[in-house]
Short mmCIF file of C-alpha atoms in Angstrom, two decimals:
data_model
loop_
_atom_site.label_atom_id
_atom_site.label_comp_id
_atom_site.label_asym_id
_atom_site.label_seq_id
_atom_site.Cartn_x
_atom_site.Cartn_y
_atom_site.Cartn_z
CA UNK A 1 -93.13 92.21 -23.13
CA UNK A 2 -96.66 93.49 -23.66
CA UNK A 3 -99.27 91.29 -25.26
CA UNK A 4 -101.59 91.88 -28.19
CA UNK A 5 -103.84 94.88 -27.64
CA UNK A 6 -107.10 95.75 -29.36
CA UNK A 7 -109.15 98.91 -29.41
CA UNK A 8 -111.90 99.59 -28.76
CA UNK A 9 -112.90 96.74 -26.47
CA UNK A 10 -116.58 97.32 -27.15
CA UNK A 11 -118.39 99.02 -30.00
CA UNK A 12 -122.11 99.57 -30.41
CA UNK A 13 -123.21 100.90 -33.77
CA UNK A 14 -126.36 101.27 -35.79
CA UNK A 15 -126.95 99.21 -38.86
CA UNK A 16 -125.49 100.83 -41.94
CA UNK A 17 -122.68 102.64 -40.12
CA UNK A 18 -118.99 102.00 -40.73
CA UNK A 19 -116.71 100.82 -37.93
CA UNK A 20 -112.95 100.41 -37.64
CA UNK A 21 -111.02 98.31 -35.15
CA UNK A 22 -107.34 98.45 -34.35
CA UNK A 23 -104.92 95.71 -33.34
CA UNK A 24 -101.40 96.21 -32.01
CA UNK A 25 -99.44 92.94 -32.11
CA UNK A 26 -96.56 91.84 -29.92
CA UNK A 27 -93.75 94.08 -31.10
CA UNK A 28 -91.42 91.58 -32.78
CA UNK A 29 -94.19 89.45 -34.35
CA UNK A 30 -94.22 89.46 -38.16
CA UNK A 31 -97.59 87.78 -38.60
CA UNK A 32 -100.94 89.22 -37.63
CA UNK A 33 -104.28 87.41 -37.88
CA UNK A 34 -107.93 88.42 -37.62
CA UNK A 35 -110.65 86.03 -36.47
CA UNK A 36 -114.34 86.42 -35.73
CA UNK A 37 -116.13 84.61 -32.92
CA UNK A 38 -119.89 84.44 -32.51
CA UNK A 39 -121.65 83.28 -29.36
CA UNK A 40 -121.16 79.60 -28.65
CA UNK A 41 -118.78 79.07 -31.56
CA UNK A 42 -115.05 78.82 -32.03
CA UNK A 43 -113.11 81.62 -33.69
CA UNK A 44 -113.30 81.68 -37.50
CA UNK A 45 -110.35 82.83 -39.58
CA UNK A 46 -110.80 86.05 -41.55
CA UNK A 47 -107.39 87.10 -42.86
CA UNK A 48 -103.70 87.32 -42.02
CA UNK A 49 -100.66 89.43 -42.81
CA UNK A 50 -96.96 88.85 -42.92
CA UNK A 51 -95.45 92.26 -42.31
CA UNK A 52 -97.55 94.54 -44.56
CA UNK A 53 -98.54 91.85 -47.09
CA UNK A 54 -102.01 90.32 -46.80
CA UNK A 55 -101.34 86.65 -47.50
CA UNK A 56 -104.78 85.07 -47.22
CA UNK A 57 -108.41 86.14 -47.01
CA UNK A 58 -111.31 83.92 -46.04
CA UNK A 59 -114.46 83.85 -48.13
CA UNK A 60 -116.11 85.07 -44.92
CA UNK A 61 -114.46 88.41 -45.61
CA UNK A 62 -117.10 90.00 -47.82
CA UNK A 63 -116.55 93.15 -49.88
CA UNK A 64 -117.73 95.18 -46.90
CA UNK A 65 -114.70 94.09 -44.89
CA UNK A 66 -111.22 95.43 -45.45
CA UNK A 67 -108.07 94.93 -43.43
CA UNK A 68 -104.78 96.77 -43.65
CA UNK A 69 -101.38 96.67 -42.05
CA UNK A 70 -99.69 99.59 -43.77
CA UNK A 71 -96.35 99.69 -41.98
CA UNK A 72 -96.16 96.09 -40.89
CA UNK A 73 -96.94 96.98 -37.29
CA UNK A 74 -100.54 97.67 -36.20
CA UNK A 75 -103.51 96.57 -38.29
CA UNK A 76 -107.01 97.91 -38.83
CA UNK A 77 -110.16 96.04 -39.73
CA UNK A 78 -112.96 98.13 -41.23
CA UNK A 79 -116.54 97.02 -41.75
CA UNK A 80 -118.61 99.19 -44.04
CA UNK A 81 -122.42 99.38 -43.97
CA UNK A 82 -122.67 97.15 -40.91
CA UNK A 83 -125.41 94.54 -40.68
CA UNK A 84 -126.85 92.83 -37.61
CA UNK A 85 -125.12 89.62 -38.66
CA UNK A 86 -121.77 91.37 -38.15
CA UNK A 87 -122.35 91.37 -34.39
CA UNK A 88 -119.52 89.25 -32.97
CA UNK A 89 -116.23 89.33 -31.12
CA UNK A 90 -113.37 90.27 -33.44
CA UNK A 91 -110.10 88.73 -32.31
CA UNK A 92 -106.59 89.64 -33.34
CA UNK A 93 -103.57 87.38 -32.89
CA UNK A 94 -99.89 87.61 -33.74
CA UNK A 95 -97.00 85.20 -34.16
CA UNK A 96 -93.42 84.91 -35.30
CA UNK A 97 -92.33 83.30 -38.58
CA UNK A 98 -89.53 81.57 -36.67
CA UNK A 99 -89.99 79.30 -33.63
CA UNK A 100 -92.00 79.45 -31.49
CA UNK A 101 -94.86 79.78 -33.94
CA UNK A 102 -97.80 79.98 -31.57
CA UNK A 103 -100.47 82.60 -32.14
CA UNK A 104 -101.06 84.87 -29.16
CA UNK A 105 -104.49 86.47 -28.98
CA UNK A 106 -105.67 89.86 -27.87
CA UNK A 107 -108.74 90.51 -25.70
CA UNK A 108 -110.97 91.13 -28.70
CA UNK A 109 -113.37 93.86 -29.79
CA UNK A 110 -117.03 93.08 -29.18
CA UNK A 111 -119.21 94.59 -31.89
CA UNK A 112 -122.95 95.00 -31.42
CA UNK A 113 -124.96 96.20 -34.40
CA UNK A 114 -128.41 97.50 -33.47
CA UNK B 1 -111.00 70.74 -46.26
CA UNK B 2 -110.10 70.49 -42.62
CA UNK B 3 -112.45 70.13 -39.68
CA UNK B 4 -112.24 69.92 -35.90
CA UNK B 5 -114.99 68.33 -33.83
CA UNK B 6 -115.46 68.78 -30.10
CA UNK B 7 -118.52 66.69 -29.39
CA UNK B 8 -118.75 67.62 -25.72
CA UNK B 9 -120.55 70.96 -25.55
CA UNK B 10 -120.52 71.25 -21.75
CA UNK B 11 -118.95 69.25 -18.94
CA UNK B 12 -119.34 69.73 -15.20
CA UNK B 13 -117.21 67.95 -12.63
CA UNK B 14 -116.66 68.32 -8.92
CA UNK B 15 -113.36 69.87 -7.88
CA UNK B 16 -110.44 67.44 -7.66
CA UNK B 17 -111.96 65.05 -10.17
CA UNK B 18 -110.11 64.26 -13.39
CA UNK B 19 -111.71 65.30 -16.66
CA UNK B 20 -110.93 64.57 -20.32
CA UNK B 21 -111.89 66.85 -23.19
CA UNK B 22 -112.19 65.17 -26.57
CA UNK B 23 -111.00 66.49 -29.92
CA UNK B 24 -111.32 64.75 -33.28
CA UNK B 25 -109.88 66.28 -36.43
CA UNK B 26 -110.17 65.69 -40.16
CA UNK B 27 -107.54 66.44 -42.77
CA UNK B 28 -105.98 64.76 -45.79
CA UNK B 29 -102.67 66.49 -45.25
CA UNK B 30 -99.81 64.55 -43.68
CA UNK B 31 -98.18 67.63 -42.15
CA UNK B 32 -100.30 69.57 -39.70
CA UNK B 33 -100.31 71.01 -36.21
CA UNK B 34 -102.82 70.66 -33.41
CA UNK B 35 -103.43 73.16 -30.64
CA UNK B 36 -105.41 73.63 -27.47
CA UNK B 37 -106.48 77.05 -26.25
CA UNK B 38 -108.29 78.07 -23.05
CA UNK B 39 -110.84 80.90 -23.03
CA UNK B 40 -111.61 81.95 -19.43
CA UNK B 41 -114.59 84.15 -18.58
CA UNK B 42 -112.46 87.22 -19.29
CA UNK B 43 -112.54 86.19 -22.96
CA UNK B 44 -108.89 86.20 -23.97
CA UNK B 45 -107.70 82.99 -25.64
CA UNK B 46 -104.71 81.48 -23.84
CA UNK B 47 -102.35 79.14 -25.68
CA UNK B 48 -101.84 75.78 -23.95
CA UNK B 49 -100.05 73.43 -26.36
CA UNK B 50 -98.91 72.95 -29.98
CA UNK B 51 -98.23 69.51 -31.44
CA UNK B 52 -97.04 68.47 -34.90
CA UNK B 53 -98.35 65.48 -36.81
CA UNK B 54 -95.04 63.64 -36.63
CA UNK B 55 -94.81 63.66 -32.86
CA UNK B 56 -97.23 61.25 -31.23
CA UNK B 57 -95.61 61.32 -27.83
CA UNK B 58 -97.99 62.19 -25.07
CA UNK B 59 -97.17 65.32 -23.15
CA UNK B 60 -97.62 66.23 -19.52
CA UNK B 61 -97.39 69.71 -18.05
CA UNK B 62 -98.28 69.83 -14.38
CA UNK B 63 -101.93 68.82 -14.04
CA UNK B 64 -102.44 68.91 -17.81
CA UNK B 65 -101.77 66.06 -20.21
CA UNK B 66 -102.43 65.50 -23.89
CA UNK B 67 -102.97 62.24 -25.77
CA UNK B 68 -102.38 62.38 -29.54
CA UNK B 69 -103.46 59.35 -31.58
CA UNK B 70 -103.15 59.58 -35.35
CA UNK B 71 -104.89 56.23 -35.80
CA UNK B 72 -108.12 57.72 -34.46
CA UNK B 73 -107.40 61.34 -35.48
CA UNK B 74 -107.79 62.45 -31.89
CA UNK B 75 -105.97 64.90 -29.65
CA UNK B 76 -107.54 64.66 -26.22
CA UNK B 77 -106.81 66.85 -23.22
CA UNK B 78 -106.94 65.65 -19.60
CA UNK B 79 -106.94 67.80 -16.50
CA UNK B 80 -105.98 65.91 -13.35
CA UNK B 81 -107.25 66.99 -9.93
CA UNK B 82 -109.35 69.79 -11.42
CA UNK B 83 -109.57 73.18 -9.74
CA UNK B 84 -112.16 75.94 -9.91
CA UNK B 85 -109.68 78.07 -11.90
CA UNK B 86 -109.87 75.48 -14.68
CA UNK B 87 -113.44 76.60 -15.43
CA UNK B 88 -113.35 77.96 -18.97
CA UNK B 89 -114.17 77.14 -22.57
CA UNK B 90 -111.48 74.99 -24.17
CA UNK B 91 -110.85 74.98 -27.91
CA UNK B 92 -108.99 72.48 -30.03
CA UNK B 93 -107.57 73.83 -33.30
CA UNK B 94 -105.80 72.59 -36.44
CA UNK B 95 -103.30 74.27 -38.77
CA UNK B 96 -102.23 72.77 -42.07
CA UNK B 97 -99.05 74.79 -42.54
CA UNK B 98 -95.57 73.32 -42.31
CA UNK B 99 -94.94 75.14 -39.07
CA UNK B 100 -98.41 75.65 -37.64
CA UNK B 101 -98.15 79.39 -38.09
CA UNK B 102 -100.91 79.98 -40.59
CA UNK B 103 -104.67 80.05 -40.14
CA UNK B 104 -106.19 78.01 -37.35
CA UNK B 105 -109.39 76.01 -37.77
CA UNK B 106 -111.11 75.80 -34.39
CA UNK B 107 -113.67 73.40 -32.99
CA UNK B 108 -116.81 74.72 -31.35
CA UNK B 109 -115.32 74.41 -27.89
CA UNK B 110 -116.15 72.58 -24.66
CA UNK B 111 -117.39 74.60 -21.70
CA UNK B 112 -115.88 73.12 -18.54
CA UNK B 113 -117.36 73.97 -15.15
CA UNK B 114 -115.59 72.88 -12.00
CA UNK B 115 -117.97 72.71 -9.07
CA UNK B 116 -116.40 73.59 -5.70
#
């Protein structure tokens, strides 16, 4: 049983560019979550999906951020017109909607905006 | 609104000592779940425990134990006979859903260093 995978692991981009990250959850997991973690802080919730439906979005998710999970499997998180404040680790997690409910995290994508 | 506070930013102990990591939470809901995650230097968050608000029994798993006290809104984590491999950042988290499978609100973490 493979874990949650995320690609790329690292991304360096110039301010104003668009970036897209991918998350592949554990295969039988219905729910998929995105979090953002800045240095010295705990992860902050961004959004989550149940199958292909986006059930909740944080106010942290500005109009420049969009997430999709078109077929209920992998998900993408796109950031348009990146800003230096977007530099962070973007974490993906997945879980079941039946027990056990724990969220299992991927290794993250570290974004650096120069 | 919910909040998780981990007042200890960094802790260092000598190997084999016991260490307790504190977690205090705030919520007005009566149904909630509490979690602990470990983030080793590699960066990937590792699930340690999930506890619901109706179960105040303490739990022990090997060298790890958890003390949940609703009266003080605390969910503390103790490592007995610490080892160098326990060095990591530890996060306490709260979920307000009925099953603990919705968004997690994390504390700011405690960096634990075990000195050989």
